[in-house]
Every structure is written in structure tokens, then in C-alpha cells.
Amino acid sequence: MQRMLLTLLLAFAVGCLLGKLLLPVLHKLKFGQNIYELAPEAHKKKQGTPTMGGLVIAGAAIAATLVANDYAEPFSGNMLLAMLLMALGNLCIGFADDMTKIRRGKNGGLTARQKMFFQTILALAFSAYCYFHPQVGSVIKVPFLRVEWDLGILYIPIMMFIIVGTTNSANLLDGLDGLLTSVSMVDFATLAVIAGAAGLGGVGVGCAAMCGGCMAFLMRNAYPAQMFMGDTGSMFIGGAVVAAAMLLRQPLILVLIAFWMLMSSVSDIIQITYFKATHGKRVFKMAPIHHHFELCGMHEVKIVAMYMVTTAALCALTLLGVL
């Protein structure tokens, strides 16, 4: 536990420093966010806000984990490094997407097919790693019921679906100032506690580093945001969350701790399906659902607070079902 707390503090300190150094650089490079033309009117004033701030979270988490890593552990079985590599792989996809948007000067980066191709390759690699890892394998734990399910070879395709779904859901949740950052901060703190209780200190250290990085970035990302994390940050976070859950053999808890990530995707799917089926009618004023709340008159700060409190409650429930 002491190792995790020290890692969190180190990541927070590094993140605060990186945020201060990176902000003027992003301004100078004119790496500004291109706001979607159909976004709520209140978002139009955010046009040009520096993006790719997710590098702050990534830099802080990487620095802290490299310091705290147990280098006596074999590389092939090191869960901390595996989690870090999974997150970095997703960061690269998000970075490419952000750079494409910046170069084109509009809100449209990699195509859906391009993203899906690279995400599928990464998901396959990490699922296979977990499947063959002696401490993970094909068995997952079922919270609350205190039983385990052996998925056999089906573990790989099922986990691939969960990985792609979670990373894309995290990306969708990043739509309001401080929203994904604050929710993820609570998620990673919860995963760190679960890892510590399970005796998986490496995973716990990785989660603590991510929590510290998110805490530091929130200082620049809270309303009114000085910088956005971009797909660089949201994909990095999504990859780290799902990697930690899988290494803990607890992918099912994502339904609770990543509830709002899941709801972002579900609301988007419902909206698109209903729109096509009814030739133009909508279930929500706008999807993902946090934009619906916004268009109903809720302020960004209130929505973020609601999401964060709900996530904290669901994470507390998760701990009751897991520990």
C-alpha cells in the first residue's frame, strides 16, 4: 500500500510539472481542438483550446511506474509493464487520430475502419498475453457470487470485444470539461485497492500512477478547461482501465466502475439505431447522453459532479462485491 501511495504522489507531482510545461508548447504549436459543428452551442467557445493534453497523464503515469517497477520480475510476466504497454498502444492510436484532426483542421481524424483495425490487433495481442499468463489464464471472477468462470479459448474473442468496447466508450465519455478525468480518477483508485487486496502489487502501482496522473491533469482540465486530453488521453485511459481489470481477472466489474463509459456507448447506439429506424426521430436530444443532460439545461460542472458521485457509489458497491 505504501508503494502505491508513493507512486500516486510521484505521478501527481510529475503531472503537475508536465501540465505547466506542456500548455505553452501546445499553444505555440497551435494544437487546438476543432469543435464538432453539431456540438452544443456552449461548446463553440472552446474552439482552439489546446488538445493532446493526455500526454500529461501518460507522461506522469509512465515516469512513476518506471520508478516503482520491480525490475527483478521477469519481463514476460511483469503485469505492470504489460498494463503500461497496453495503454501506450491505445495512446498511439489516439495520437494518430488527434494529429490527423489537427492537420486537416476539422473534427475528423482516422476513419472508423482504420481505428478498428489497429484496435483489433492490439486487443488480440493483449487478450492472448492474458490467456497464456500463468496468473491470469482463461478464468474470470464473478463479483458478488464469489464464483469463477472458465471461458476456455472463448476468453480471447470475448476479451477482445470488451477491450475495443471499453476504449471506445472512454473516448465517447470525454465530452465535457473534466468529465472523463474525474470519473477515471475514482476508477483507478478502486482498481488499486482491489489489486492491493489480491496481492498484485504491480497492477496496483499502475493504477495508482494513473490515478495520480488524472489528479494532476484535472487541475488543467476542470471547467473551464485550459487543455483537453484528446483521443491521445481518452484512449490511453480506456486501455489502462480494461488492462487492469483483465489482469485482476475482474473484467465484469467494468459494468459498474465504468458505468458511464458504457452508457456513453449504449446511448450512442440507441440514438443511431432509432434515428435510422424512424427516419430522423431521436430518443435523446443529443448523444452521448451527457450532451442530452447538457441540452436539458444542466451545467457542465453539475453533470461532472453527478457522474463522479455516481461512479464513487458504484465503485464502493464494487468493493463490497469483490473484497
Short mmCIF file of C-alpha atoms in Angstrom, two decimals:
data_model
loop_
_atom_site.label_atom_id
_atom_site.label_comp_id
_atom_site.label_asym_id
_atom_site.label_seq_id
_atom_site.Cartn_x
_atom_site.Cartn_y
_atom_site.Cartn_z
CA MET A 1 0.00 0.00 0.00
CA GLN A 2 2.86 2.38 0.83
CA ARG A 3 4.41 1.69 -2.58
CA MET A 4 1.12 2.56 -4.30
CA LEU A 5 0.68 5.80 -2.33
CA LEU A 6 4.23 6.91 -3.14
CA THR A 7 3.64 6.12 -6.81
CA LEU A 8 0.43 8.15 -6.80
CA LEU A 9 2.19 11.15 -5.24
CA LEU A 10 5.08 10.89 -7.69
CA ALA A 11 2.71 10.71 -10.67
CA PHE A 12 0.78 13.70 -9.34
CA ALA A 13 3.96 15.76 -8.93
CA VAL A 14 5.27 14.84 -12.38
CA GLY A 15 1.85 15.51 -13.91
CA CYS A 16 1.63 18.98 -12.36
CA LEU A 17 5.06 19.82 -13.76
CA LEU A 18 4.27 18.41 -17.22
CA GLY A 19 0.98 20.29 -17.35
CA LYS A 20 2.75 23.56 -16.67
CA LEU A 21 5.42 22.87 -19.28
CA LEU A 22 3.17 21.41 -21.99
CA LEU A 23 0.43 24.06 -22.04
CA PRO A 24 2.54 26.86 -23.63
CA VAL A 25 4.05 24.36 -26.08
CA LEU A 26 0.60 23.28 -27.30
CA HIS A 27 -0.37 26.94 -27.66
CA LYS A 28 2.79 27.66 -29.65
CA LEU A 29 2.26 24.66 -31.94
CA LYS A 30 -1.39 25.68 -32.35
CA PHE A 31 -2.56 22.18 -31.45
CA GLY A 32 -6.10 23.42 -30.79
CA GLN A 33 -9.30 21.39 -30.53
CA ASN A 34 -11.64 21.50 -33.52
CA ILE A 35 -15.17 21.52 -32.13
CA TYR A 36 -17.75 19.32 -33.85
CA GLU A 37 -20.10 21.50 -35.87
CA LEU A 38 -23.21 19.89 -34.33
CA ALA A 39 -21.93 20.20 -30.75
CA PRO A 40 -23.99 22.17 -28.20
CA GLU A 41 -23.72 25.94 -28.73
CA ALA A 42 -21.89 26.40 -25.42
CA HIS A 43 -19.01 24.32 -26.79
CA LYS A 44 -18.31 26.64 -29.72
CA LYS A 45 -16.32 29.00 -27.47
CA LYS A 46 -13.94 26.10 -26.73
CA GLN A 47 -12.69 26.11 -30.31
CA GLY A 48 -8.89 26.26 -30.30
CA THR A 49 -8.39 25.06 -26.71
CA PRO A 50 -5.12 23.09 -26.68
CA THR A 51 -5.66 19.36 -27.12
CA MET A 52 -3.49 16.24 -26.74
CA GLY A 53 -3.13 17.07 -23.04
CA GLY A 54 -3.44 13.35 -22.43
CA LEU A 55 0.33 13.35 -22.81
CA VAL A 56 0.39 14.82 -19.29
CA ILE A 57 -1.42 11.79 -17.87
CA ALA A 58 0.69 9.39 -19.92
CA GLY A 59 3.98 11.07 -19.07
CA ALA A 60 3.17 11.16 -15.36
CA ALA A 61 2.00 7.53 -15.27
CA ILE A 62 4.97 6.26 -17.27
CA ALA A 63 7.54 8.11 -15.17
CA ALA A 64 6.01 6.92 -11.90
CA THR A 65 5.63 3.29 -12.97
CA LEU A 66 9.17 3.09 -14.30
CA VAL A 67 10.45 4.30 -10.93
CA ALA A 68 8.22 1.94 -8.94
CA ASN A 69 8.56 -1.12 -11.19
CA ASP A 70 10.08 -4.28 -9.73
CA TYR A 71 12.86 -4.98 -12.23
CA ALA A 72 13.69 -8.30 -10.55
CA GLU A 73 10.47 -9.70 -12.02
CA PRO A 74 10.81 -11.39 -15.45
CA PHE A 75 9.75 -9.09 -18.28
CA SER A 76 7.37 -11.64 -19.83
CA GLY A 77 5.36 -11.97 -16.63
CA ASN A 78 5.52 -8.36 -15.45
CA MET A 79 1.89 -7.24 -15.21
CA LEU A 80 2.78 -3.61 -14.58
CA LEU A 81 4.72 -3.32 -17.83
CA ALA A 82 2.01 -5.26 -19.69
CA MET A 83 -0.62 -2.81 -18.46
CA LEU A 84 1.61 0.11 -19.43
CA LEU A 85 2.25 -1.27 -22.93
CA MET A 86 -1.45 -1.87 -23.48
CA ALA A 87 -2.23 1.73 -22.51
CA LEU A 88 0.61 3.03 -24.70
CA GLY A 89 -0.64 1.05 -27.68
CA ASN A 90 -4.01 2.74 -27.36
CA LEU A 91 -2.32 6.10 -26.86
CA CYS A 92 -0.57 5.69 -30.22
CA ILE A 93 -3.93 5.14 -31.94
CA GLY A 94 -5.36 8.20 -30.21
CA PHE A 95 -2.29 10.28 -31.02
CA ALA A 96 -2.56 9.40 -34.71
CA ASP A 97 -6.24 10.35 -34.62
CA ASP A 98 -5.52 13.71 -32.95
CA MET A 99 -2.70 14.55 -35.34
CA THR A 100 -4.92 13.75 -38.33
CA LYS A 101 -7.60 16.11 -36.99
CA ILE A 102 -5.07 18.88 -36.43
CA ARG A 103 -3.57 18.53 -39.90
CA ARG A 104 -6.98 18.51 -41.58
CA GLY A 105 -8.20 21.40 -39.44
CA LYS A 106 -11.53 19.77 -38.67
CA ASN A 107 -13.16 17.31 -36.31
CA GLY A 108 -12.43 14.15 -38.29
CA GLY A 109 -9.38 12.00 -37.72
CA LEU A 110 -8.77 8.36 -38.56
CA THR A 111 -11.62 6.54 -40.25
CA ALA A 112 -13.68 4.06 -38.22
CA ARG A 113 -12.16 1.22 -40.26
CA GLN A 114 -8.60 2.39 -39.58
CA LYS A 115 -9.25 2.70 -35.86
CA MET A 116 -10.94 -0.67 -35.68
CA PHE A 117 -8.09 -2.39 -37.49
CA PHE A 118 -5.41 -1.18 -35.06
CA GLN A 119 -7.65 -1.68 -32.02
CA THR A 120 -8.40 -5.24 -33.05
CA ILE A 121 -4.71 -6.10 -33.45
CA LEU A 122 -3.90 -4.60 -30.06
CA ALA A 123 -6.88 -6.31 -28.40
CA LEU A 124 -5.84 -9.67 -29.85
CA ALA A 125 -2.27 -9.27 -28.61
CA PHE A 126 -3.26 -8.34 -25.06
CA SER A 127 -6.01 -10.96 -24.80
CA ALA A 128 -3.54 -13.63 -25.89
CA TYR A 129 -1.00 -12.35 -23.36
CA CYS A 130 -3.53 -12.67 -20.54
CA TYR A 131 -4.72 -16.07 -21.77
CA PHE A 132 -1.20 -17.52 -21.61
CA HIS A 133 -0.17 -15.69 -18.42
CA PRO A 134 0.05 -18.20 -15.54
CA GLN A 135 -1.61 -15.79 -13.09
CA VAL A 136 -4.47 -14.81 -15.40
CA GLY A 137 -5.47 -17.51 -17.88
CA SER A 138 -8.99 -18.08 -19.17
CA VAL A 139 -10.73 -17.94 -15.78
CA ILE A 140 -12.57 -14.77 -14.73
CA LYS A 141 -14.08 -13.94 -11.35
CA VAL A 142 -17.77 -13.15 -10.91
CA PRO A 143 -18.27 -10.40 -8.31
CA PHE A 144 -20.90 -10.83 -5.57
CA LEU A 145 -21.45 -14.52 -6.44
CA ARG A 146 -17.88 -15.44 -5.39
CA VAL A 147 -17.54 -17.94 -8.23
CA GLU A 148 -15.25 -18.24 -11.23
CA TRP A 149 -15.98 -18.93 -14.89
CA ASP A 150 -13.54 -20.70 -17.16
CA LEU A 151 -14.14 -19.31 -20.65
CA GLY A 152 -11.63 -21.57 -22.32
CA ILE A 153 -10.45 -20.46 -25.75
CA LEU A 154 -13.52 -18.18 -25.96
CA TYR A 155 -11.71 -15.97 -23.49
CA ILE A 156 -9.74 -14.34 -26.31
CA PRO A 157 -12.63 -13.16 -28.55
CA ILE A 158 -14.75 -12.14 -25.54
CA MET A 159 -11.93 -10.08 -24.06
CA MET A 160 -11.19 -8.54 -27.46
CA PHE A 161 -14.79 -7.32 -27.58
CA ILE A 162 -14.51 -5.89 -24.05
CA ILE A 163 -11.21 -4.15 -24.84
CA VAL A 164 -12.44 -2.45 -28.00
CA GLY A 165 -15.75 -1.56 -26.37
CA THR A 166 -14.14 -0.06 -23.27
CA THR A 167 -11.54 2.02 -25.08
CA ASN A 168 -14.11 3.45 -27.48
CA SER A 169 -16.51 4.10 -24.61
CA ALA A 170 -13.83 6.04 -22.74
CA ASN A 171 -13.30 8.08 -25.88
CA LEU A 172 -17.02 8.90 -26.08
CA LEU A 173 -17.17 9.92 -22.42
CA ASP A 174 -14.56 12.62 -22.97
CA GLY A 175 -17.08 15.27 -23.98
CA LEU A 176 -17.20 17.77 -21.09
CA ASP A 177 -14.52 19.62 -19.14
CA GLY A 178 -13.07 17.27 -16.52
CA LEU A 179 -15.64 14.51 -17.11
CA LEU A 180 -13.51 11.52 -18.12
CA THR A 181 -10.63 12.72 -15.96
CA SER A 182 -12.63 12.83 -12.72
CA VAL A 183 -14.51 9.58 -13.33
CA SER A 184 -11.30 7.75 -14.25
CA MET A 185 -9.57 9.04 -11.14
CA VAL A 186 -12.16 7.21 -9.00
CA ASP A 187 -11.98 4.09 -11.20
CA PHE A 188 -8.21 3.78 -10.89
CA ALA A 189 -8.29 4.32 -7.12
CA THR A 190 -10.82 1.47 -6.86
CA LEU A 191 -8.76 -0.83 -9.07
CA ALA A 192 -5.66 -0.06 -6.99
CA VAL A 193 -7.48 -1.15 -3.80
CA ILE A 194 -8.65 -4.37 -5.47
CA ALA A 195 -5.15 -5.09 -6.75
CA GLY A 196 -3.64 -4.50 -3.33
CA ALA A 197 -6.15 -6.87 -1.72
CA ALA A 198 -5.41 -9.50 -4.38
CA GLY A 199 -1.67 -9.27 -3.78
CA LEU A 200 -0.99 -7.95 -7.27
CA GLY A 201 1.19 -5.01 -6.30
CA GLY A 202 2.35 -4.35 -9.86
CA VAL A 203 -1.17 -3.76 -11.15
CA GLY A 204 -1.91 -1.69 -8.05
CA VAL A 205 1.11 0.51 -8.73
CA GLY A 206 0.00 1.02 -12.33
CA CYS A 207 -3.49 2.04 -11.21
CA ALA A 208 -2.07 4.38 -8.56
CA ALA A 209 0.12 6.04 -11.18
CA MET A 210 -2.88 6.51 -13.47
CA CYS A 211 -4.90 7.96 -10.60
CA GLY A 212 -2.11 10.42 -9.77
CA GLY A 213 -1.77 11.41 -13.43
CA CYS A 214 -5.51 12.05 -13.69
CA MET A 215 -5.47 14.11 -10.49
CA ALA A 216 -2.73 16.33 -11.88
CA PHE A 217 -4.40 16.71 -15.28
CA LEU A 218 -7.72 17.61 -13.65
CA MET A 219 -6.10 20.84 -12.45
CA ARG A 220 -5.82 21.88 -16.12
CA ASN A 221 -8.91 20.07 -17.40
CA ALA A 222 -11.60 21.10 -14.89
CA TYR A 223 -14.15 23.69 -16.05
CA PRO A 224 -13.22 25.96 -17.72
CA ALA A 225 -10.61 23.64 -19.26
CA GLN A 226 -7.19 25.05 -20.11
CA MET A 227 -6.47 21.95 -22.20
CA PHE A 228 -8.26 18.84 -23.42
CA MET A 229 -6.83 15.33 -23.27
CA GLY A 230 -7.88 14.50 -26.84
CA ASP A 231 -8.10 10.93 -28.12
CA THR A 232 -4.47 10.64 -27.00
CA GLY A 233 -5.61 10.74 -23.40
CA SER A 234 -9.00 9.05 -23.61
CA MET A 235 -7.62 6.02 -25.47
CA PHE A 236 -4.72 5.80 -23.01
CA ILE A 237 -7.15 5.81 -20.08
CA GLY A 238 -9.50 3.31 -21.70
CA GLY A 239 -6.64 0.93 -22.42
CA ALA A 240 -5.30 1.15 -18.87
CA VAL A 241 -8.72 0.61 -17.25
CA VAL A 242 -9.55 -2.51 -19.24
CA ALA A 243 -5.99 -3.88 -18.92
CA ALA A 244 -6.08 -3.58 -15.14
CA ALA A 245 -9.50 -5.25 -14.90
CA MET A 246 -8.36 -8.15 -17.08
CA LEU A 247 -5.10 -8.68 -15.20
CA LEU A 248 -7.11 -8.79 -11.97
CA ARG A 249 -9.38 -11.37 -13.64
CA GLN A 250 -12.25 -8.98 -12.94
CA PRO A 251 -13.48 -7.77 -16.35
CA LEU A 252 -17.12 -7.98 -15.21
CA ILE A 253 -16.67 -5.15 -12.71
CA LEU A 254 -16.31 -2.78 -15.67
CA VAL A 255 -20.11 -2.79 -15.87
CA LEU A 256 -20.11 -0.96 -12.53
CA ILE A 257 -16.92 1.07 -12.30
CA ALA A 258 -17.02 2.05 -15.97
CA PHE A 259 -20.81 2.53 -15.94
CA TRP A 260 -20.77 5.98 -17.54
CA MET A 261 -18.31 4.87 -20.19
CA LEU A 262 -20.70 2.04 -21.01
CA MET A 263 -23.72 4.37 -21.02
CA SER A 264 -21.96 6.69 -23.44
CA SER A 265 -21.70 3.87 -25.96
CA VAL A 266 -25.18 2.47 -25.24
CA SER A 267 -26.84 5.88 -25.63
CA ASP A 268 -24.95 6.45 -28.87
CA ILE A 269 -26.03 3.06 -30.27
CA ILE A 270 -29.67 3.64 -29.23
CA GLN A 271 -29.67 7.08 -30.80
CA ILE A 272 -28.23 5.93 -34.13
CA THR A 273 -30.41 2.82 -34.34
CA TYR A 274 -33.63 4.70 -33.53
CA PHE A 275 -32.71 7.56 -35.87
CA LYS A 276 -32.28 5.16 -38.79
CA ALA A 277 -35.35 3.09 -37.93
CA THR A 278 -37.66 6.12 -37.64
CA HIS A 279 -36.06 8.14 -40.44
CA GLY A 280 -34.92 11.07 -38.35
CA LYS A 281 -36.50 10.81 -34.89
CA ARG A 282 -34.34 10.87 -31.75
CA VAL A 283 -34.51 9.30 -28.29
CA PHE A 284 -32.08 11.82 -26.78
CA LYS A 285 -31.62 15.48 -27.63
CA MET A 286 -28.02 14.54 -28.39
CA ALA A 287 -25.79 11.53 -27.79
CA PRO A 288 -23.70 10.52 -25.91
CA ILE A 289 -26.08 11.01 -23.01
CA HIS A 290 -24.02 13.66 -21.17
CA HIS A 291 -24.83 16.02 -24.03
CA HIS A 292 -28.52 15.20 -23.55
CA PHE A 293 -28.26 16.32 -19.92
CA GLU A 294 -26.45 19.44 -21.07
CA LEU A 295 -29.15 20.35 -23.59
CA CYS A 296 -31.77 19.76 -20.89
CA GLY A 297 -30.27 22.73 -19.04
CA MET A 298 -27.72 21.13 -16.69
CA HIS A 299 -24.40 22.94 -16.40
CA GLU A 300 -21.21 21.06 -17.23
CA VAL A 301 -19.98 21.27 -13.64
CA LYS A 302 -23.22 19.76 -12.32
CA ILE A 303 -23.09 16.90 -14.83
CA VAL A 304 -19.47 16.12 -13.95
CA ALA A 305 -20.32 16.16 -10.23
CA MET A 306 -23.30 13.82 -10.85
CA TYR A 307 -21.14 11.41 -12.85
CA MET A 308 -18.37 11.45 -10.28
CA VAL A 309 -20.67 10.86 -7.28
CA THR A 310 -22.47 8.07 -9.12
CA THR A 311 -19.16 6.47 -10.06
CA ALA A 312 -17.93 6.69 -6.46
CA ALA A 313 -21.10 4.95 -5.24
CA LEU A 314 -20.81 2.20 -7.87
CA CYS A 315 -17.12 1.74 -7.05
CA ALA A 316 -17.99 1.38 -3.35
CA LEU A 317 -20.58 -1.25 -4.31
CA THR A 318 -17.94 -2.99 -6.42
CA LEU A 319 -15.56 -3.18 -3.48
CA LEU A 320 -18.30 -4.79 -1.39
CA GLY A 321 -18.80 -7.41 -4.08
CA VAL A 322 -15.13 -8.12 -4.69
CA LEU A 323 -13.26 -7.85 -1.40
#
